[in-house]
XYZ file of C-alpha atoms in Angstrom:
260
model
C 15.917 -7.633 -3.018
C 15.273 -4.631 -2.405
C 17.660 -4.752 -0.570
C 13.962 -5.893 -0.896
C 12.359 -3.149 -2.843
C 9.880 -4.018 -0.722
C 10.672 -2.517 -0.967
C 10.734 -5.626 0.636
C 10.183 -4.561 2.993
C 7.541 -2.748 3.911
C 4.790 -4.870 4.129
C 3.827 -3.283 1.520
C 0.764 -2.367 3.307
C -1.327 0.947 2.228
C -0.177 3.277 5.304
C 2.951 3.166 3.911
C 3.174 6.236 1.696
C 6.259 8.659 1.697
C 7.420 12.170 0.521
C 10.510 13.702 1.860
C 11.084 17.258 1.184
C 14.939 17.006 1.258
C 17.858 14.740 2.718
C 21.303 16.385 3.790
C 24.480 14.362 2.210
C 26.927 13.289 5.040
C 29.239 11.074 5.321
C 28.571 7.467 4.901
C 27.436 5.493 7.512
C 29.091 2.043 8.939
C 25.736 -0.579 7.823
C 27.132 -3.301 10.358
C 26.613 -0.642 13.322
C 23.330 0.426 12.151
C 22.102 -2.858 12.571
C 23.931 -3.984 15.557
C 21.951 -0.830 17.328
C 18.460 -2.332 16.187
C 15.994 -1.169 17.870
C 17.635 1.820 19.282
C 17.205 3.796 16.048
C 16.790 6.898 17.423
C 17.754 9.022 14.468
C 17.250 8.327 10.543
C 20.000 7.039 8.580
C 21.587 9.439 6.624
C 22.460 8.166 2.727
C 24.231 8.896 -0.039
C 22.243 9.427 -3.232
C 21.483 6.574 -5.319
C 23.889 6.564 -8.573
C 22.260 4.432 -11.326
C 21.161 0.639 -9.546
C 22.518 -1.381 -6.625
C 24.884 -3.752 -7.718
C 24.553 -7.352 -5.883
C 27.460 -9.948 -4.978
C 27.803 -12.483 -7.829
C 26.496 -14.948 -5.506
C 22.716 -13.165 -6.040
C 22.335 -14.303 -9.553
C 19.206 -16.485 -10.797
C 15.877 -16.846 -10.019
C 15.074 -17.178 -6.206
C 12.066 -18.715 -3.996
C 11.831 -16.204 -0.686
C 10.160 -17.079 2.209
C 9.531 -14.088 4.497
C 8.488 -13.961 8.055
C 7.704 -10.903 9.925
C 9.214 -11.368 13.181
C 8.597 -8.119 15.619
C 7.366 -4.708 15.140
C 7.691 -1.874 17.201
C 5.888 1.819 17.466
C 8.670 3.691 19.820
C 6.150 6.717 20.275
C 3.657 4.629 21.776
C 0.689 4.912 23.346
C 1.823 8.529 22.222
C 1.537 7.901 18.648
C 1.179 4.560 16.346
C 1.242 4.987 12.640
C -2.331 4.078 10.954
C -1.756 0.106 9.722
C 0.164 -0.720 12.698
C -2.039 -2.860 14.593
C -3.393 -4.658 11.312
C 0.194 -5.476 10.455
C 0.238 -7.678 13.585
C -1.357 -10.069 11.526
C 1.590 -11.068 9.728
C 3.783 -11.872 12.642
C 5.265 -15.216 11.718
C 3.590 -15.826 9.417
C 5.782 -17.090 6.304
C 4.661 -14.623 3.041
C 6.353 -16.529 0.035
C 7.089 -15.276 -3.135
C 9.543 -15.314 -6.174
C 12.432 -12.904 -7.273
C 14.831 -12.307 -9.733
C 18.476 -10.707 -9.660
C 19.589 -10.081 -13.219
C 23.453 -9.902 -14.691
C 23.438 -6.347 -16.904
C 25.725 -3.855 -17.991
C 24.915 -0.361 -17.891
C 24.763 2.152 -20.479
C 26.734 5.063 -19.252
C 24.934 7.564 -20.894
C 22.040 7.115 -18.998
C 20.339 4.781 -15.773
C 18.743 2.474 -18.045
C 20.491 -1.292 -18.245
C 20.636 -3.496 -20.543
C 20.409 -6.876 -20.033
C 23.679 -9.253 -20.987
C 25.260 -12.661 -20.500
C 28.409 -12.084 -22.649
C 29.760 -8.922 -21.852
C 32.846 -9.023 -19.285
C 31.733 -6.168 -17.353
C 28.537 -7.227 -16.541
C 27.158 -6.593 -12.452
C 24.062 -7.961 -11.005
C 21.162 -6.042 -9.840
C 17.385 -6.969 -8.895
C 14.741 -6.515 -11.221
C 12.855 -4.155 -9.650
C 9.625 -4.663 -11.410
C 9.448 -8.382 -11.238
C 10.272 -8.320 -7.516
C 7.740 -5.195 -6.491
C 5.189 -7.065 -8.328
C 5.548 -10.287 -6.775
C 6.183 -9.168 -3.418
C 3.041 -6.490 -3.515
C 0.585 -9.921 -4.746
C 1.972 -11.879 -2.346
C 0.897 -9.579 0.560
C -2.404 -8.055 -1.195
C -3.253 -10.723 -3.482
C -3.261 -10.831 -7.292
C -6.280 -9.212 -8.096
C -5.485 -6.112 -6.081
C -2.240 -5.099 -7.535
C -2.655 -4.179 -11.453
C 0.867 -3.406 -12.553
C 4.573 -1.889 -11.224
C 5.989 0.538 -13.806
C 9.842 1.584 -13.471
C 10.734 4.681 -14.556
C 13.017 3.527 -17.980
C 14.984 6.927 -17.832
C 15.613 6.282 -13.944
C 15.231 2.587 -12.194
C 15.456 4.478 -8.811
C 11.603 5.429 -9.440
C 8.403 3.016 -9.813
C 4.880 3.382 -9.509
C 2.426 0.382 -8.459
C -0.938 0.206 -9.255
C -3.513 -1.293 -7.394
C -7.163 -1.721 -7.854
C -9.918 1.382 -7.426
C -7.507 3.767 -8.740
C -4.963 3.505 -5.810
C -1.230 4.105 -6.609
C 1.954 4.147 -4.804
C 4.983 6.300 -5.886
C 8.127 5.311 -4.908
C 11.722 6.803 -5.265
C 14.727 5.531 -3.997
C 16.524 8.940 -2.293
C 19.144 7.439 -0.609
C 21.412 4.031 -1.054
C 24.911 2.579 0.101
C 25.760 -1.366 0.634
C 28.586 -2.556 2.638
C 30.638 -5.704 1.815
C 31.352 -7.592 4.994
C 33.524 -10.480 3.730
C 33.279 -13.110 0.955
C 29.484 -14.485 1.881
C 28.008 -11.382 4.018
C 26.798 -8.400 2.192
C 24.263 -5.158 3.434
C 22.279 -3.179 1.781
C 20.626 0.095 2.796
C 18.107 2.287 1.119
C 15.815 4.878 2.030
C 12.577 5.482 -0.158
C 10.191 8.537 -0.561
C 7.081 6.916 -1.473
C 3.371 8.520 -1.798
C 0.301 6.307 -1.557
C -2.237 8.154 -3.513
C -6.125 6.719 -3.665
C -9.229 9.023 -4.659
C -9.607 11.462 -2.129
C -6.498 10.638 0.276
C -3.000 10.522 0.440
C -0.557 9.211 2.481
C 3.105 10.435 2.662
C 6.045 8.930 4.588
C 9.780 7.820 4.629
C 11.114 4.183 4.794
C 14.409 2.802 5.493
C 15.100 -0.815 4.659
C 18.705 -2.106 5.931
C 19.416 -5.523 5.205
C 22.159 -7.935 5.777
C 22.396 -11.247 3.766
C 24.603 -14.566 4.531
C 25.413 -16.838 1.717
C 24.808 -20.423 2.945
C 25.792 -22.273 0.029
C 25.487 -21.308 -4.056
C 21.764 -22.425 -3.418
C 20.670 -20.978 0.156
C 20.661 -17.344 1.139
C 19.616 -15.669 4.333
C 18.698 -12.588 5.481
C 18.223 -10.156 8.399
C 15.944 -7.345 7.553
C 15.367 -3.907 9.275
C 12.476 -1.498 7.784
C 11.941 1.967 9.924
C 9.177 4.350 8.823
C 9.391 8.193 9.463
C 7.168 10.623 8.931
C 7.765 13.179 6.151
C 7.359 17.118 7.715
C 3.974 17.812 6.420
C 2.681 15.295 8.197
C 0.629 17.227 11.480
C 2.425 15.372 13.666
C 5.678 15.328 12.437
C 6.914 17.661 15.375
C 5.776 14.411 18.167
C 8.845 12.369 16.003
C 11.190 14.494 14.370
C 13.506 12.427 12.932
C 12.826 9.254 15.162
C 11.377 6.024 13.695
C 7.412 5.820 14.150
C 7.318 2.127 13.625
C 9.991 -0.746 13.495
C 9.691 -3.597 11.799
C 12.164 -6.866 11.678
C 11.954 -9.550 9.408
C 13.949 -12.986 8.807
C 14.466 -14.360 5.203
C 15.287 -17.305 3.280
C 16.033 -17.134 -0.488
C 16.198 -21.213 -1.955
C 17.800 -20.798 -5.928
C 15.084 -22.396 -8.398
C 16.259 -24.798 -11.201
């Protein structure tokens, strides 16, 4: 759901802005591990490139009712350092954020990353759409009036911009990607996203990772563990205090109920 766009995850909050100057290709990491070492995430999680969208388990199509709770965050550098946002985030500490999203069946046109939307062809997969869920996950956390539009990039679904109200924007790109199927009913999804929260006057810039691992209950009830890490990109002035390490965890539980 993003694995949840949020880029589900990220609390979508307005610290959260990213730019990453460049990511090394390595070999692919084991998903289940990653998040069976939560929170010792001492090093960012190295991903392949994204090729064209992130294709879901069968079991992910229709029209979904998600009720989110923010369960812990952490800032590992602290007192040392605590990302700007942190402390206001507290707020939504189990608190349940509900919202709707939508996971599509499509085929894709192999002459470019656009998709086009199908219920007869054979060789049709199932991916999120993007816009619907960024947009109804950004107005469920900022409200309606504050978030004007999400725009994905037609030519490439890995990029979207989000407008919000005052002239503030957030530009994200999805720069790394892999999913992992565990068995019949447990799937994970990983993606890292360069994102760049621009407002008159300011910028933000950072790096997110969102790793989540769903659990099909029945057809009509899915859950979901959800792991969001934020890093900061190298021309941020105190990039050299992290490195590489996570600047603020975040860890979220998840229940998706199917709509009629």
């Amino acid at each position: 759901m993003l694995p949840f766009i949020k880029t589900i995850s990220i609390l979508i909050s307005l610290t959260l802005a990213f730019f990453l100057i460049h990511i090394n290709p390595v070999l692919a990491e084991n998903l289940e591990q990653r998040i069976n070492s939560y929170p010792n995430w001492n090093n960012q999680i190295s991903l392949p490139s994204p090729e064209k969208e992130l294709i879901y388990p069968r079991w992910f199509e229709g029209n979904w009712q998600v009720s989110n709770i923010l369960k812990e965050q952490i800032a590992p550098l602290a007192p040392k350092f605590e990302t700007p946002g942190f402390s206001q985030n507290a707020q939504y500490i189990d608190q349940n954020i509900n919202f709707n999203v939508k996971f599509i069946p499509t085929i894709m046109n192999s002459n470019s990353n656009k998709f086009l939307p199908t219920t007869i062809n054979n060789n049709q997969v199932i991916i999120a759409d993007r816009g619907f869920n960024a947009r109804a996950i950004a107005q469920a956390y900022l409200g309606e009036k504050n978030v004007k539009n999400v725009i994905i990039n037609q030519e490439n679904s890995t990029e979207q911009i989000t407008k919000f109200s005052e002239e503030n924007e957030l530009i994200s790109t999805v720069i790394g990607r892999q999913k992992q199927t565990i068995n019949k009913k447990q799937f994970i999804t990983s993606e890292i996203t360069r994102q760049f929260f621009r407002r008159p006057n300011n910028i933000y810039i950072n790096l997110v990772e969102t790793t989540t691992k769903y659990e099909l209950i029945d057809p009509n009830h899915i859950t979901a563990k959800q792991y969001t890490a934020v890093y900061l990109s190298p021309q941020d002035p105190d990039y050299f205090i992290a490195f590489n390490k996570p600047v603020a965890l975040y860890f979220y539980e998840l229940n998706l109920l199917k709509k009629p």
